[in-house]
Short mmCIF file of C-alpha atoms and ligand atoms in Angstrom, two decimals:
data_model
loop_
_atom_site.label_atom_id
_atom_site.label_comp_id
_atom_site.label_asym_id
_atom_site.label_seq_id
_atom_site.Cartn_x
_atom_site.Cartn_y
_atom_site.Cartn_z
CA UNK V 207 -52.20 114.01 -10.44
CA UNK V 208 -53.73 115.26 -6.94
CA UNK V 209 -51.89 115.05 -3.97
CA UNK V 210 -51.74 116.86 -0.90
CA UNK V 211 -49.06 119.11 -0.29
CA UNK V 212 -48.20 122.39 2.18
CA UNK V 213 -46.43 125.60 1.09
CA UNK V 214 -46.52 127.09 4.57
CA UNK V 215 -46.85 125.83 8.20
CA UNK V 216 -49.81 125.52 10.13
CA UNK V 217 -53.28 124.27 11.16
CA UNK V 218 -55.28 121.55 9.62
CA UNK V 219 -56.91 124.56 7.83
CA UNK V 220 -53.99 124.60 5.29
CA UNK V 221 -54.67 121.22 3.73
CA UNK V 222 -56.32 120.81 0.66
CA UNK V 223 -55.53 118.69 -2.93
CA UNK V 224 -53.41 120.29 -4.91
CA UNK V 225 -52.27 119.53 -8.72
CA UNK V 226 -49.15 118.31 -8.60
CA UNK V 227 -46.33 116.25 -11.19
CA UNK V 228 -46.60 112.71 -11.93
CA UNK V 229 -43.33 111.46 -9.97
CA UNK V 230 -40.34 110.56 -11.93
CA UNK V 231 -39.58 106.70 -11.36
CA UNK V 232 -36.13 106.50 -10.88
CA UNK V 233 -33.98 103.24 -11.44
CA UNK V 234 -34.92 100.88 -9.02
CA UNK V 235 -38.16 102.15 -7.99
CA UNK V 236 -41.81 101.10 -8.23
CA UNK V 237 -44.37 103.11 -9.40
CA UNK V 238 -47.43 102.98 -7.09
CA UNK V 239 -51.08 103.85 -6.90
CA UNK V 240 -52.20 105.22 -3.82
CA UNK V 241 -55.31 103.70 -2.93
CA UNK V 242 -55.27 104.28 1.38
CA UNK V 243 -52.65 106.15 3.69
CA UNK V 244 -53.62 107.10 7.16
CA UNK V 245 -52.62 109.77 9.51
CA UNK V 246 -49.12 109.60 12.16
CA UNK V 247 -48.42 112.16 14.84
CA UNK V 248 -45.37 113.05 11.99
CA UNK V 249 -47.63 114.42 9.89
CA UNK V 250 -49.41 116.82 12.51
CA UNK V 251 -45.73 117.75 13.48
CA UNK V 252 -44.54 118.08 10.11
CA UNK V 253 -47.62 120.36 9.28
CA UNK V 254 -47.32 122.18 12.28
CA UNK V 255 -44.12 123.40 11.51
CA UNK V 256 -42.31 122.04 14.90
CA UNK V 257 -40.55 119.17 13.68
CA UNK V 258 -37.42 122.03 12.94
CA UNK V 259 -33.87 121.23 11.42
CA UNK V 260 -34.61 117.90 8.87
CA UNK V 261 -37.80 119.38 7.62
CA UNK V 262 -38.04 118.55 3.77
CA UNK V 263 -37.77 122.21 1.79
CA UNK V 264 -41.90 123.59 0.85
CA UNK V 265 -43.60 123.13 -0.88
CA UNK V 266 -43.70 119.29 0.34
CA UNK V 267 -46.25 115.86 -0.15
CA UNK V 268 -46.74 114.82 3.00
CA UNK V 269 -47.22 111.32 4.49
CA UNK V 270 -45.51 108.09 5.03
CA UNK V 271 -48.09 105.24 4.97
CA UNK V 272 -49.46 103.46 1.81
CA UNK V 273 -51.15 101.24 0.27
CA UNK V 274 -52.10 100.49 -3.05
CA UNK V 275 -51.16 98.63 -6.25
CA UNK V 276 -48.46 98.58 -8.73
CA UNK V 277 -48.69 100.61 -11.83
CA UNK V 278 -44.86 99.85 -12.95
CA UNK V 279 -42.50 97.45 -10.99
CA UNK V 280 -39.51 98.87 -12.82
CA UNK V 281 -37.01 96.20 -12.39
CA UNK V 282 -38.09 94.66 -9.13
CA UNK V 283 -40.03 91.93 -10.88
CA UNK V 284 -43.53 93.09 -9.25
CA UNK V 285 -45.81 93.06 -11.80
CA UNK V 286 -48.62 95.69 -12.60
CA UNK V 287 -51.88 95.33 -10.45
CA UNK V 288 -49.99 93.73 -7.39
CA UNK V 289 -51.31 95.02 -3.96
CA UNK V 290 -48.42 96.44 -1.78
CA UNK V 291 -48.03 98.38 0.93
CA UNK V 292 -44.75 101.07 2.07
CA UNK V 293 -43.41 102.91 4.27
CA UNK V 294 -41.52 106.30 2.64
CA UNK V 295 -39.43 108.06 4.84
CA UNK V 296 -41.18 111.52 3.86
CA UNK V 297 -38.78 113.41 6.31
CA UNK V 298 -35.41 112.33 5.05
CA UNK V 299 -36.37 112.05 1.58
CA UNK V 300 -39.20 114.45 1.04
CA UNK V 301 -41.26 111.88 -0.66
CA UNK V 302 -44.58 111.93 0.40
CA UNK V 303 -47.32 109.51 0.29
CA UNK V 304 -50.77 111.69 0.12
CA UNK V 305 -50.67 111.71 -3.26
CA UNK V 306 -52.47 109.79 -6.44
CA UNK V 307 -48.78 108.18 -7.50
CA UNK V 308 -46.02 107.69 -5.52
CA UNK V 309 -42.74 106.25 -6.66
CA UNK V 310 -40.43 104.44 -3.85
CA UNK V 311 -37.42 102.37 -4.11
CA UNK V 312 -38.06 99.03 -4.17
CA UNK V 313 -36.74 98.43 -0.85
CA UNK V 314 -39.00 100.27 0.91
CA UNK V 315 -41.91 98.48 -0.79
CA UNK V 316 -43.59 95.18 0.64
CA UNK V 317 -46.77 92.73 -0.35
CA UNK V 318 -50.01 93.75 1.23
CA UNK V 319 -51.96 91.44 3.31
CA UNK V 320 -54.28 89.42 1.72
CA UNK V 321 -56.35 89.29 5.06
CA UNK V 322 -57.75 92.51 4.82
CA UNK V 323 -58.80 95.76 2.57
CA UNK V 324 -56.47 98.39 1.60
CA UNK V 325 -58.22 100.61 3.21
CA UNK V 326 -57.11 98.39 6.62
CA UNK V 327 -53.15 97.86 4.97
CA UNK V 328 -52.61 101.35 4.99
CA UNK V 329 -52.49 101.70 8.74
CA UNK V 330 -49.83 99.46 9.34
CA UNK V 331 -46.54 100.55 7.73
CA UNK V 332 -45.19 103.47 9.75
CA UNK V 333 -46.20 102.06 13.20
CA UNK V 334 -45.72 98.34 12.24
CA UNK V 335 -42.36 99.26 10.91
CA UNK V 336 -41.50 101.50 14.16
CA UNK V 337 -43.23 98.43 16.48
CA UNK V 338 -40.83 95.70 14.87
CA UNK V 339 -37.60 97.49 14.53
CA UNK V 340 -37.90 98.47 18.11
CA UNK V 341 -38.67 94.89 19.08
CA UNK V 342 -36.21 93.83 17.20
CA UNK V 343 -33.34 95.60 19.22
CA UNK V 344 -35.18 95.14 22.61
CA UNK V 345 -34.45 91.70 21.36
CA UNK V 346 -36.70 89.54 23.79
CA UNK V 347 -37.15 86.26 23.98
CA UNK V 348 -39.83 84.21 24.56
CA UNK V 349 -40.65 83.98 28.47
CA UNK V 350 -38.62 87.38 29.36
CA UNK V 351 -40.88 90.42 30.98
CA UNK V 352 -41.69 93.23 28.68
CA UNK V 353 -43.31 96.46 29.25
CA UNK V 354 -45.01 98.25 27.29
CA UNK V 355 -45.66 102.22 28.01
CA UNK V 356 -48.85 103.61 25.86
CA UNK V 357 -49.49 99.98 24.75
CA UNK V 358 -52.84 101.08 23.28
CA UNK V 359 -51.91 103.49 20.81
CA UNK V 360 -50.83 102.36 17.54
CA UNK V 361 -47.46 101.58 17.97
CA UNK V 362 -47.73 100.16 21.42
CA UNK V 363 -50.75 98.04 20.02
CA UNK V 364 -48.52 96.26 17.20
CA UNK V 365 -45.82 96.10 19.90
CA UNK V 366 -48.33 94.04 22.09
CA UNK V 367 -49.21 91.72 19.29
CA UNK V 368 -45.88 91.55 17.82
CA UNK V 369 -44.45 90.65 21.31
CA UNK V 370 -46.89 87.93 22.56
CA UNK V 371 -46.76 85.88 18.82
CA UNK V 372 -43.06 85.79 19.90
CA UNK V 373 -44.26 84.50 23.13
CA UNK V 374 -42.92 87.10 25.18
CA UNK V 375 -44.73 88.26 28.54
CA UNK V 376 -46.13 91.39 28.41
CA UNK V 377 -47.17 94.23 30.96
CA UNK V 378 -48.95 97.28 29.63
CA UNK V 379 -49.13 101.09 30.87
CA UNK V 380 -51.82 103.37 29.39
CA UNK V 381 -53.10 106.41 29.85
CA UNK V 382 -57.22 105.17 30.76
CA UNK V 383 -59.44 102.08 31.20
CA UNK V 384 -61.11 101.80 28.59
CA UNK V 385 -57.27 101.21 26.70
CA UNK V 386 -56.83 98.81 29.68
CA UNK V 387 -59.88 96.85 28.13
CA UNK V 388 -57.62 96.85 24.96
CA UNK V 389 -54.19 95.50 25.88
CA UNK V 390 -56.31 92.59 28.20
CA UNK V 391 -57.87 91.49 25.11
CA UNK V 392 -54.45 91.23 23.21
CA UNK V 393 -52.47 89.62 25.47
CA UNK V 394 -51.61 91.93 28.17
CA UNK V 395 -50.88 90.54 31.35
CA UNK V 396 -50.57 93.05 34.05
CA UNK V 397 -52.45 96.31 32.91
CA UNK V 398 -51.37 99.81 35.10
CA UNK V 399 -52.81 103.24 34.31
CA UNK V 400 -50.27 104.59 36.79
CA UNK V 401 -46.59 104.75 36.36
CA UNK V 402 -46.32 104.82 40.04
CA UNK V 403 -47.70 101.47 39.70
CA UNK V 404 -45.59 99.84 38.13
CA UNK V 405 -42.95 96.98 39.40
CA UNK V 406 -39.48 98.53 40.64
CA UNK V 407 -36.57 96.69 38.77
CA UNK V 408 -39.54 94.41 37.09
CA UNK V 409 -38.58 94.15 33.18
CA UNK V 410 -35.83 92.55 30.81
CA UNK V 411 -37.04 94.76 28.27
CA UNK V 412 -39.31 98.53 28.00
CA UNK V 413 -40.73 99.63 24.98
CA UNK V 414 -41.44 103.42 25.74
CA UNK V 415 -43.92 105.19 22.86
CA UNK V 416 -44.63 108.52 24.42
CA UNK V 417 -41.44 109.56 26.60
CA UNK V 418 -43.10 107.35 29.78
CA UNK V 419 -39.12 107.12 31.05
CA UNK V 420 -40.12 104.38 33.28
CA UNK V 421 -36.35 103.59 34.28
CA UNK V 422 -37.20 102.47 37.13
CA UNK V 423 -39.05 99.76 36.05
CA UNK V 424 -36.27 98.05 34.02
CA UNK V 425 -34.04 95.35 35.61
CA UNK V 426 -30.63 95.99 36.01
CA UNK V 427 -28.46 94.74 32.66
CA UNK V 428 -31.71 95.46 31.04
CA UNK V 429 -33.03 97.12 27.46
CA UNK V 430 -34.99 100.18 27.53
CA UNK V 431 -35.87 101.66 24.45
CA UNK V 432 -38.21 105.16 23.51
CA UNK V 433 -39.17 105.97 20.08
CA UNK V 434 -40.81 109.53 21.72
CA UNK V 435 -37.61 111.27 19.73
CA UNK V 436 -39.36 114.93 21.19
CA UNK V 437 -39.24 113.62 24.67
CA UNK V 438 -35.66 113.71 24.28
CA UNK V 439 -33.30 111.17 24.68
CA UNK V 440 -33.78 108.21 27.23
CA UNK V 441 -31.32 109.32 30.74
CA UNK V 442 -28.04 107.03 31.02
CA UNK V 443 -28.61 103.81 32.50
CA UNK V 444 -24.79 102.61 32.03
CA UNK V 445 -24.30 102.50 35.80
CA UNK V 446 -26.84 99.70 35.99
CA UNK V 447 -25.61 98.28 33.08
CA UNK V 448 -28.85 98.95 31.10
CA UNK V 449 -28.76 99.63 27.54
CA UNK V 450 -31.25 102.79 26.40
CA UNK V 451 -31.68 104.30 22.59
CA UNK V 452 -34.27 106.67 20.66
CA UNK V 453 -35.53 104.60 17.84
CA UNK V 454 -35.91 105.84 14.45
CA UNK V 455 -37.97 103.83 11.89
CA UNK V 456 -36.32 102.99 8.95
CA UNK V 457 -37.62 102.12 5.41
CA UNK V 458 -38.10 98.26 5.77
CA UNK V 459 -39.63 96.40 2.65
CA UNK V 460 -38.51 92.69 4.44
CA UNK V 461 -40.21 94.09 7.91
CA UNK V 462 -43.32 95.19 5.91
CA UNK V 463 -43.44 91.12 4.13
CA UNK V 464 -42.99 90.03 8.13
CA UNK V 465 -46.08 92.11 9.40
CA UNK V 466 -48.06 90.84 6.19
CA UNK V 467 -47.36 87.61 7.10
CA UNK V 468 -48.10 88.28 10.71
CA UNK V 469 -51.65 89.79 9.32
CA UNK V 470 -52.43 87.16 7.27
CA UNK V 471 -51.85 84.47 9.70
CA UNK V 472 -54.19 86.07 12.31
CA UNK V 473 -51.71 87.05 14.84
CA UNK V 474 -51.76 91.07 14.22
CA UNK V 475 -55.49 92.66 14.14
CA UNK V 476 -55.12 96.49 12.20
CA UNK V 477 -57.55 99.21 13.82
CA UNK V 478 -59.46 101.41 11.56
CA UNK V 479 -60.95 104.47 13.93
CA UNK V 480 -62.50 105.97 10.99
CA UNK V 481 -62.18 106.21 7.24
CA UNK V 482 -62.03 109.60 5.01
CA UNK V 483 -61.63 110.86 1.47
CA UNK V 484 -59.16 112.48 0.58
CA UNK V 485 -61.33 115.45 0.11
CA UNK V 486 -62.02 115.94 3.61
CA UNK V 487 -58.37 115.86 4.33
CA UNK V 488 -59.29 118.69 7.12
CA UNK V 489 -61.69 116.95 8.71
CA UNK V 490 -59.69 113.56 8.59
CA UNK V 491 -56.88 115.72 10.72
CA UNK V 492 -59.56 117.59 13.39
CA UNK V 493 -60.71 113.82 14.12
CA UNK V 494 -57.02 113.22 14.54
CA UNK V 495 -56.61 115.96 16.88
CA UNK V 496 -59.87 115.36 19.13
CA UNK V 497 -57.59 112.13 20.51
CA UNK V 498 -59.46 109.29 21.79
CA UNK V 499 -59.12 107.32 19.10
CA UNK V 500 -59.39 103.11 18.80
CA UNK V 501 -57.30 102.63 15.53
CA UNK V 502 -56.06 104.92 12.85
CA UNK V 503 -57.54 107.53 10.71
CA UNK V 504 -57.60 106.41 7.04
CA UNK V 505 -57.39 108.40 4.08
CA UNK V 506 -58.56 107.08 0.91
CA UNK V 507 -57.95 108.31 -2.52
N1 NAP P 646 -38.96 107.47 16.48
C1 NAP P 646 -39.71 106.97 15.51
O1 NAP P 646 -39.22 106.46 14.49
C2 NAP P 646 -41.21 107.01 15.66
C3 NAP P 646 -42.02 106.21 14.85
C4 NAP P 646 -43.40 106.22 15.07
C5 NAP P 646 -43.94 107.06 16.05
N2 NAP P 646 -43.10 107.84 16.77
C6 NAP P 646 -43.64 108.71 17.84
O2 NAP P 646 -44.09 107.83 18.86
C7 NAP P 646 -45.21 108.39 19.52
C8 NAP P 646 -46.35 107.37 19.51
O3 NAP P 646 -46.82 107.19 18.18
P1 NAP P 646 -48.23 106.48 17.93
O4 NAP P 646 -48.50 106.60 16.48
O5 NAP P 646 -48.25 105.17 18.58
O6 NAP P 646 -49.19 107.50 18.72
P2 NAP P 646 -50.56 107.18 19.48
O7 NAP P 646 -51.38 106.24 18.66
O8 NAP P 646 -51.13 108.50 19.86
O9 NAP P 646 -50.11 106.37 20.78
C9 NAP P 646 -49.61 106.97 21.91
C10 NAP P 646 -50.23 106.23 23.10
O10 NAP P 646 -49.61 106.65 24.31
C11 NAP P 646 -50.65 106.92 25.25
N3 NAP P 646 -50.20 107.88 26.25
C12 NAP P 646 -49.81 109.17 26.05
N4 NAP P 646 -49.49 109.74 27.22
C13 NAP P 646 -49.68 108.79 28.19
C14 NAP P 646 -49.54 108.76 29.60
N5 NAP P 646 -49.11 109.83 30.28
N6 NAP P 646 -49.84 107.61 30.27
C15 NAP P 646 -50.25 106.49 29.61
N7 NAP P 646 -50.41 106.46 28.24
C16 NAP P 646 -50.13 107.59 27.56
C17 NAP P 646 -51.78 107.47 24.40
O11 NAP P 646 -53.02 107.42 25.11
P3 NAP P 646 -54.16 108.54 24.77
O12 NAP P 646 -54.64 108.24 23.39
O13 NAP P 646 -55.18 108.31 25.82
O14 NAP P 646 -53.48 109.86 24.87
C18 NAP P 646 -51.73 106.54 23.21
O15 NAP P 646 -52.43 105.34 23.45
C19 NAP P 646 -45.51 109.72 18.79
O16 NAP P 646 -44.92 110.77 19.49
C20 NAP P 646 -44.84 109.53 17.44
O17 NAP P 646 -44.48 110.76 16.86
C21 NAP P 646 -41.77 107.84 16.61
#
C-alpha cells in the first residue's frame, strides 16, 4: 500500500509516497480506508524535526486526521463500507494516517457526518477533538464570557461554534480583519485584533490556541486554558485563584460521534482552503506554509 512516510527530518521537499506494509489489525481495532486527511501544524513540526523528545522512531507515517470507510470492523460491530472518521495519536503511538490503510483501535474511531463529503470530514478530527476537550474543561456554561485567542484558525473556529451551540458568549482575538469578518459571522460578539484591546479581568473562561497568554483578561477564580504546548506552559494564576493547563488532545471516538452530530445538525460549518492528491503531497505542505489560509488543506488519496 502507499503511504507517506519520512526517514530523515526536514523540508516539505522530503515528502513523497512511499511503498509501505499493509498494517497489522490488532484485536480491537478497525481496519480503515483512507479516503481524506488534511494537514495540522503537528505534522510541519513533526517533519521538521523540532517536535524533540516523544518523536516516534524513523522511518514514521505521518498524520493524525482521517476519513474514510471501513474495510474490517474487527469486533467493534462496524460493518464493512461504513464512513468514519479518527483521530490517531501519530506522536504517542507512531501510527500515522497518510497512508492507503490505517488500522486504529476502535476507540479512537467515530461515524462520519452524513452532512458533508469526506473530503470535508477529514478536517475535523484533530482540531475538533482539541476544540471540544478544551471546552470541555473550560467547562462554560451557557451565558458565561468566553474568549477566544486566534478564534479564526482551525481550532479557535470549532471552539467558536462549539461554544455558541452551548450558548455561551463569545469574544474573539485574531491576528487581521479579514478573520474578524470570520468570527462575526459565527457568532462572535466582541471581535479585537489587539491584545491590548482586550477587557482587563473580562472572562469566566480563555481558550488560548497560539500562546496569546492573555492573563489579564481572565476574571479572578477564572479558567484559562492554552493548547500552544511550544509556547510553554500558561504562568501561575493560583494567587487569583484562576485555574490554567496546556491541553493535549486525546484519542476521542465519543467526542468525534458529538462533532458528527454537531455537523449534521448544522451547528458546526468545516472549512476546506484547498484540496490535494496525495501526489502533490509537497505542494499540499508549501500551501500550508504560505499561511493565510480560510479552512484546512485536504489530502485525498
Ligand atoms: N495541545 C494540543 O493537543 C494541540 C492540538 C491541536 C493544535 N495544537 C496547536 O495549537 C496551535 C493552533 O492550531 P491550529 O490548527 O488551530 O492552527 P491555525 O489554524 O494556524 O490557527 C492559529 C490561529 O491563531 C492566529 N494567530 C497566530 N498568532 C496570532 C496573533 N499574534 N494574534 C492573533 N491571532 C494570531 C492565526 O492567525 P494567522 O493565520 O493570521 O496567523 C490562526 O488563525 C498550533 O500551534 C498547534 O500545533 C495543539
Amino acid at each position: 500500500m502507499r503511504a507517506i512516510q519520512i526517514d530523515r527530518f526536514g523540508a516539505p521537499g522530503i515528502l513523497g509516497l512511499t511503498e509501505a506494509p499493509r498494517p497489522k489489525q490488532g484485536p480491537g481495532d478497525i481496519l480503515i480506508r483512507t479516503i481524506a486527511t488534511s494537514i495540522n501544524p503537528v505534522d510541519d513540526k513533526t517533519r521538521e524535526g523540532s517536535i524533540g523528545d516523544g518523536t516516534p522512531p524513523l522511518p514514521m507515517t505521518l498524520g493524525w486526521d482521517l476519513a474514510g470507510v471501513v474495510v474490517d470492523g474487527g469486533d467493534s460491530g462496524l460493518a464493512a463500507g461504513e464512513r468514519v472518521i479518527a483521530m490517531s495519536h501519530q506522536l504517542g503511538s507512531g501510527r500515522g494516517t497518510w497512508a492507503d490503510l490505517v488500522a486504529l483501535p476502535a476507540q479512537a474511531v467515530g461515524f462520519a457526518p452524513h452532512a458533508v463529503t469526506l473530503a470535508e470530514a477529514a478536517t475535523l478530527p484533530l482540531p475538533g477533538l482539541t476544540a471540544l476537550q478544551t471546552l470541555d474543561w473550560l467547562a462554560v456554561s451557557p451565558g458565561e464570557r468566553l474568549l477566544i485567542a486566534g478564534a479564526a484558525g482551525a481550532v479557535g473556529g470549532l471552539a467558536l461554534q462549539i461554544a455558541r451551540a452551548r450558548g455561551v458568549r463569545v469574544d474573539a482575538l485574531v491576528s487581521r480583519d479579514a478573520q474578524a469578518a470570520f468570527a462575526r459571522s459565527h457568532g462572535a460578539d466582541r471581535v479585537v485584533t489587539d491584545a491590548a484591546a482586550l477587557e482587563d479581568r473580562a472572562y469566566d473562561a480563555v481558550f488560548d490556541t497560539f500562546g496569546a497568554f492573555a492573563t489579564e483578561a481572565v476574571a479572578d477564580g477564572g479558567r484559562y486554558a492554552s493548547i500552544a504546548t511550544q509556547a510553554g506552559p500558561v504562568p501561575d494564576l493560583s494567587g487569583r485563584g484562576v485555574r490554567t493547563t496546556v491541553h493535549q488532545v486525546r484519542e476521542d471516538g465519543a467526542g468525534l460521534d458529538e462533532l458528527t452530530e454537531l455537523v449534521d445538525h448544522g451547528a458546526l460549518r468545516l472549512r476546506v482552503h484547498a484540496t490535494f492528491s496525495v501526489h502533490d503531497v509537497q505542494a499540499a505542505h508549501e500551501r500550508f506554509h504560505e499561511g493565510g489560509l480560510t479552512g484546512k488543506i485536504v489530502l485525498t488519496f
